[in-house]
Amino acid sequence: MIAPPKNSEWAKAYYTTGGSFWSGEENAESGRKRAQTIARLAGPDRRAVLEIQSGHGGAALATAQAGYDVTALDFAPIQSENARRLVNQAAPGRLTVVAEDQHTVDLGQRFDVVACWDGFGIGDDEDNLRLLHRIANDWLAPGGIAILDIFCPLPWAAAHGRDQTLDRNHSTHAYRQNRRMWFDPITAVAQDEWCPLSDEDGRRLEDLRITQFIRCYFPADFVRLASSAGLQTSLMEIDGAPLSSDRLREAWHYLVVLERGK
């Protein structure tokens, strides 16, 4: 049975080492799309944005360039350092980068929007509930919204046992990769392993192998989890369209919008 480890040390190792594999430069277009999603869902009056697990900062930069004041929070030093290099490009908005643990950091302010792209579910239910409580009680301003990507179980289940070799698809990628994927239908946890390959002989470079564990949620299960943190789900969609059975079978994640319960 696959279950995420109780502590987050694996996540720190995964994102720190993985941050040296991928620069994030190839994600500029996805960053712009995420900024557009914030503009569409938040409207013109919500301007202060917190992005948690912000990675290399591509989405945070695009959001700042759309006129928002963005705080980018990530615990991986390499990725946060890359994000800091973008700060001077943030006009007309502002970009502040914070390299701290999301469970313990004291940001000292509230935000109109809290966003988490491709990052919710890296712990067990207790960890994820703790993060939702932080969103509800520590970070959301009155009238604010949270926008989260939630990993869907069905595509991960379909990918169980996949073993594939991935070529570099961007000039900044340091290695070709061997990717292996597993999914446990009992715990709804995906195990996603990446191992660089030697350019000389194609062997796996095991000392650089990294693994992430992702807790996936069916929509009804996530709604219950969020509700227990005092958050109500006001919207669920995939690529801007309402959820459907067919889309949930194909999309790796779906988007939810949360508000503090009234």
Tab-separated table of C-alpha atoms in Angstrom:
chain	number	residue	atom	x	y	z
A	1	MET	CA	0.000	0.000	0.000
A	2	ILE	CA	1.345	3.433	-0.973
A	3	ALA	CA	1.024	6.198	1.590
A	4	PRO	CA	2.888	9.517	1.717
A	5	PRO	CA	5.548	9.688	4.440
A	6	LYS	CA	4.390	11.506	7.557
A	7	ASN	CA	7.035	14.217	7.351
A	8	SER	CA	7.793	16.503	4.428
A	9	GLU	CA	11.491	15.693	4.097
A	10	TRP	CA	10.829	13.775	0.878
A	11	ALA	CA	9.146	16.869	-0.574
A	12	LYS	CA	12.081	19.097	0.287
A	13	ALA	CA	14.479	16.626	-1.320
A	14	TYR	CA	12.240	16.186	-4.364
A	15	TYR	CA	11.752	19.861	-5.112
A	16	THR	CA	15.311	20.871	-4.222
A	17	THR	CA	16.914	18.216	-6.426
A	18	GLY	CA	14.207	18.512	-9.070
A	19	GLY	CA	14.775	22.248	-9.151
A	20	SER	CA	18.212	21.550	-10.607
A	21	PHE	CA	16.696	19.335	-13.334
A	22	TRP	CA	14.254	21.892	-14.714
A	23	SER	CA	14.808	25.647	-14.787
A	24	GLY	CA	11.166	26.618	-15.152
A	25	GLU	CA	11.861	28.745	-18.226
A	26	GLU	CA	9.797	26.378	-20.352
A	27	ASN	CA	6.697	27.183	-18.257
A	28	ALA	CA	6.244	30.815	-19.325
A	29	GLU	CA	3.082	30.072	-21.290
A	30	SER	CA	1.480	28.102	-18.450
A	31	GLY	CA	2.366	30.993	-16.122
A	32	ARG	CA	0.502	33.435	-18.343
A	33	LYS	CA	-2.532	31.142	-18.439
A	34	ARG	CA	-2.556	30.938	-14.655
A	35	ALA	CA	-2.385	34.723	-14.371
A	36	GLN	CA	-5.352	34.919	-16.738
A	37	THR	CA	-7.220	32.433	-14.549
A	38	ILE	CA	-6.669	34.646	-11.504
A	39	ALA	CA	-7.913	37.684	-13.431
A	40	ARG	CA	-11.000	35.785	-14.615
A	41	LEU	CA	-11.935	34.364	-11.217
A	42	ALA	CA	-10.806	37.123	-8.856
A	43	GLY	CA	-12.051	40.144	-10.772
A	44	PRO	CA	-10.540	43.639	-10.764
A	45	ASP	CA	-10.814	44.448	-7.054
A	46	ARG	CA	-8.798	41.599	-5.519
A	47	ARG	CA	-5.146	42.633	-5.924
A	48	ALA	CA	-3.015	40.985	-3.204
A	49	VAL	CA	-2.073	37.434	-4.216
A	50	LEU	CA	-0.274	34.693	-2.298
A	51	GLU	CA	1.018	31.826	-4.421
A	52	ILE	CA	2.069	28.833	-2.336
A	53	GLN	CA	4.493	26.232	-3.700
A	54	SER	CA	5.392	28.804	-6.316
A	55	GLY	CA	8.377	26.935	-7.763
A	56	HIS	CA	10.602	28.863	-10.143
A	57	GLY	CA	8.163	31.782	-10.092
A	58	GLY	CA	6.834	31.754	-13.654
A	59	ALA	CA	3.168	32.046	-12.694
A	60	ALA	CA	3.945	34.528	-9.909
A	61	LEU	CA	5.842	36.746	-12.349
A	62	ALA	CA	3.064	36.626	-14.949
A	63	THR	CA	0.517	37.486	-12.251
A	64	ALA	CA	2.596	40.458	-11.079
A	65	GLN	CA	3.017	41.628	-14.664
A	66	ALA	CA	-0.782	41.602	-14.911
A	67	GLY	CA	-0.834	44.232	-12.156
A	68	TYR	CA	-1.098	42.194	-8.951
A	69	ASP	CA	1.011	42.392	-5.792
A	70	VAL	CA	2.259	38.816	-5.477
A	71	THR	CA	3.971	36.973	-2.644
A	72	ALA	CA	5.595	33.770	-3.923
A	73	LEU	CA	6.088	31.178	-1.167
A	74	ASP	CA	8.193	28.047	-1.663
A	75	PHE	CA	10.420	26.003	0.644
A	76	ALA	CA	12.876	24.831	-2.060
A	77	PRO	CA	15.971	27.093	-2.020
A	78	ILE	CA	16.974	26.536	-5.660
A	79	GLN	CA	13.534	27.385	-6.986
A	80	SER	CA	13.144	30.398	-4.706
A	81	GLU	CA	16.533	31.698	-5.811
A	82	ASN	CA	15.458	31.406	-9.447
A	83	ALA	CA	12.233	33.246	-8.610
A	84	ARG	CA	14.171	36.088	-6.958
A	85	ARG	CA	15.910	36.740	-10.267
A	86	LEU	CA	12.506	37.686	-11.692
A	87	VAL	CA	11.614	40.366	-9.136
A	88	ASN	CA	12.883	43.263	-11.244
A	89	GLN	CA	10.668	42.159	-14.145
A	90	ALA	CA	7.414	42.298	-12.155
A	91	ALA	CA	6.089	45.752	-13.139
A	92	PRO	CA	3.438	47.045	-13.139
A	93	GLY	CA	2.796	44.795	-10.124
A	94	ARG	CA	5.184	43.663	-7.414
A	95	LEU	CA	6.765	40.297	-6.661
A	96	THR	CA	8.074	39.255	-3.247
A	97	VAL	CA	9.719	35.842	-2.828
A	98	VAL	CA	9.649	34.022	0.518
A	99	ALA	CA	11.672	30.811	0.968
A	100	GLU	CA	9.934	29.266	3.980
A	101	ASP	CA	7.835	26.248	4.962
A	102	GLN	CA	4.150	26.855	4.228
A	103	HIS	CA	3.118	25.142	7.460
A	104	THR	CA	5.170	27.365	9.766
A	105	VAL	CA	5.839	30.685	7.997
A	106	ASP	CA	4.397	33.886	9.461
A	107	LEU	CA	3.652	36.188	6.527
A	108	GLY	CA	2.101	38.905	8.665
A	109	GLN	CA	-0.666	39.786	6.217
A	110	ARG	CA	-3.795	38.516	4.505
A	111	PHE	CA	-4.457	38.169	0.802
A	112	ASP	CA	-7.343	38.632	-1.595
A	113	VAL	CA	-6.302	35.511	-3.510
A	114	VAL	CA	-4.413	32.408	-2.386
A	115	ALA	CA	-3.322	30.231	-5.308
A	116	CYS	CA	-1.680	26.819	-5.432
A	117	TRP	CA	-0.917	25.457	-8.881
A	118	ASP	CA	-0.033	21.780	-9.262
A	119	GLY	CA	1.017	21.546	-5.629
A	120	PHE	CA	-1.855	20.571	-3.335
A	121	GLY	CA	-1.717	17.009	-2.028
A	122	ILE	CA	1.988	16.511	-1.337
A	123	GLY	CA	1.186	15.319	2.193
A	124	ASP	CA	-1.371	13.039	3.800
A	125	ASP	CA	-4.892	14.141	4.739
A	126	GLU	CA	-3.671	15.622	8.011
A	127	ASP	CA	-1.044	17.737	6.229
A	128	ASN	CA	-3.505	18.852	3.572
A	129	LEU	CA	-6.142	19.748	6.139
A	130	ARG	CA	-3.546	21.750	8.056
A	131	LEU	CA	-2.766	23.709	4.890
A	132	LEU	CA	-6.458	24.391	4.275
A	133	HIS	CA	-6.771	25.689	7.839
A	134	ARG	CA	-3.858	28.055	7.181
A	135	ILE	CA	-5.587	29.322	4.051
A	136	ALA	CA	-8.873	29.864	5.881
A	137	ASN	CA	-7.592	31.232	9.177
A	138	ASP	CA	-4.238	32.893	8.463
A	139	TRP	CA	-4.116	34.033	4.852
A	140	LEU	CA	-7.496	34.775	3.285
A	141	ALA	CA	-8.716	38.344	3.651
A	142	PRO	CA	-12.463	38.963	4.080
A	143	GLY	CA	-14.093	38.322	0.719
A	144	GLY	CA	-10.987	36.560	-0.565
A	145	ILE	CA	-10.835	33.359	-2.589
A	146	ALA	CA	-8.468	30.413	-2.844
A	147	ILE	CA	-7.742	28.871	-6.247
A	148	LEU	CA	-6.258	25.377	-6.052
A	149	ASP	CA	-5.325	22.621	-8.479
A	150	ILE	CA	-6.435	19.243	-7.091
A	151	PHE	CA	-4.982	16.040	-8.496
A	152	CYS	CA	-7.622	13.651	-9.817
A	153	PRO	CA	-7.250	9.894	-9.124
A	154	LEU	CA	-8.461	8.529	-12.464
A	155	PRO	CA	-5.582	9.481	-14.817
A	156	TRP	CA	-3.046	8.433	-12.194
A	157	ALA	CA	-4.788	5.078	-11.836
A	158	ALA	CA	-4.674	4.642	-15.613
A	159	ALA	CA	-0.932	5.403	-15.559
A	160	HIS	CA	-0.153	2.778	-12.896
A	161	GLY	CA	2.931	0.800	-13.912
A	162	ARG	CA	4.009	3.267	-16.602
A	163	ASP	CA	7.754	3.232	-17.288
A	164	GLN	CA	8.929	5.721	-19.891
A	165	THR	CA	12.016	7.539	-21.107
A	166	LEU	CA	11.620	11.276	-21.598
A	167	ASP	CA	13.987	13.253	-23.794
A	168	ARG	CA	14.946	16.811	-23.009
A	169	ASN	CA	12.139	18.984	-24.341
A	170	HIS	CA	13.741	22.296	-23.441
A	171	SER	CA	17.286	23.603	-23.763
A	172	THR	CA	17.532	24.146	-19.997
A	173	HIS	CA	16.752	20.533	-19.056
A	174	ALA	CA	19.825	18.976	-17.480
A	175	TYR	CA	19.036	15.316	-18.239
A	176	ARG	CA	16.947	12.830	-20.107
A	177	GLN	CA	14.714	11.112	-17.565
A	178	ASN	CA	13.329	7.682	-16.765
A	179	ARG	CA	9.883	8.211	-15.215
A	180	ARG	CA	8.000	5.472	-13.358
A	181	MET	CA	4.481	5.851	-11.982
A	182	TRP	CA	2.355	3.868	-9.546
A	183	PHE	CA	-1.067	4.432	-7.995
A	184	ASP	CA	-2.694	2.871	-4.934
A	185	PRO	CA	-6.510	2.770	-5.279
A	186	ILE	CA	-6.919	2.180	-1.534
A	187	THR	CA	-5.092	5.295	-0.343
A	188	ALA	CA	-5.573	7.304	-3.580
A	189	VAL	CA	-1.864	8.131	-3.492
A	190	ALA	CA	0.280	8.360	-6.618
A	191	GLN	CA	3.994	7.606	-6.496
A	192	ASP	CA	5.931	9.433	-9.205
A	193	GLU	CA	9.619	8.621	-9.656
A	194	TRP	CA	12.105	10.506	-11.836
A	195	CYS	CA	15.619	9.233	-12.466
A	196	PRO	CA	18.134	11.022	-14.732
A	197	LEU	CA	19.824	8.972	-17.445
A	198	SER	CA	23.484	9.067	-18.389
A	199	ASP	CA	24.124	10.599	-21.799
A	200	GLU	CA	27.035	8.207	-22.283
A	201	ASP	CA	25.381	4.822	-21.818
A	202	GLY	CA	21.745	5.484	-20.847
A	203	ARG	CA	22.094	4.009	-17.350
A	204	ARG	CA	19.968	5.318	-14.500
A	205	LEU	CA	21.797	7.771	-12.230
A	206	GLU	CA	20.337	6.358	-9.027
A	207	ASP	CA	22.020	8.860	-6.717
A	208	LEU	CA	19.939	11.600	-8.388
A	209	ARG	CA	16.639	9.686	-8.329
A	210	ILE	CA	13.721	11.587	-6.778
A	211	THR	CA	10.201	10.484	-5.869
A	212	GLN	CA	7.075	12.442	-5.067
A	213	PHE	CA	3.917	11.194	-3.369
A	214	ILE	CA	0.634	12.854	-4.346
A	215	ARG	CA	-2.643	12.485	-2.476
A	216	CYS	CA	-5.376	12.593	-5.120
A	217	TYR	CA	-9.000	13.475	-4.379
A	218	PHE	CA	-12.280	12.824	-6.094
A	219	PRO	CA	-14.288	16.072	-6.089
A	220	ALA	CA	-16.742	14.946	-3.393
A	221	ASP	CA	-13.883	13.904	-1.102
A	222	PHE	CA	-12.102	17.217	-1.526
A	223	VAL	CA	-15.279	19.211	-0.855
A	224	ARG	CA	-15.656	17.373	2.470
A	225	LEU	CA	-12.014	17.993	3.378
A	226	ALA	CA	-12.266	21.711	2.600
A	227	SER	CA	-15.537	22.002	4.503
A	228	SER	CA	-13.906	20.596	7.627
A	229	ALA	CA	-11.445	23.515	7.425
A	230	GLY	CA	-14.272	26.055	7.197
A	231	LEU	CA	-13.982	26.550	3.436
A	232	GLN	CA	-16.855	26.225	1.006
A	233	THR	CA	-16.352	25.238	-2.618
A	234	SER	CA	-17.889	27.794	-4.966
A	235	LEU	CA	-16.550	26.490	-8.305
A	236	MET	CA	-14.976	23.366	-9.800
A	237	GLU	CA	-13.740	23.243	-13.395
A	238	ILE	CA	-11.214	21.831	-15.845
A	239	ASP	CA	-9.642	24.245	-18.341
A	240	GLY	CA	-12.442	26.718	-17.732
A	241	ALA	CA	-15.224	24.184	-18.383
A	242	PRO	CA	-17.497	22.485	-15.823
A	243	LEU	CA	-16.481	19.098	-14.458
A	244	SER	CA	-17.688	16.028	-16.306
A	245	SER	CA	-16.991	12.316	-15.996
A	246	ASP	CA	-15.087	12.289	-19.281
A	247	ARG	CA	-12.899	15.251	-18.335
A	248	LEU	CA	-12.112	13.753	-14.923
A	249	ARG	CA	-10.856	10.592	-16.623
A	250	GLU	CA	-8.384	12.557	-18.727
A	251	ALA	CA	-7.277	15.602	-16.712
A	252	TRP	CA	-4.440	15.166	-14.220
A	253	HIS	CA	-6.017	17.811	-12.017
A	254	TYR	CA	-9.089	20.003	-11.723
A	255	LEU	CA	-9.427	23.521	-10.368
A	256	VAL	CA	-11.443	24.538	-7.322
A	257	VAL	CA	-12.351	27.951	-5.946
A	258	LEU	CA	-12.831	28.186	-2.187
A	259	GLU	CA	-14.277	30.865	0.074
A	260	ARG	CA	-14.445	31.110	3.829
A	261	GLY	CA	-17.713	29.661	5.092
A	262	LYS	CA	-20.397	32.145	5.965
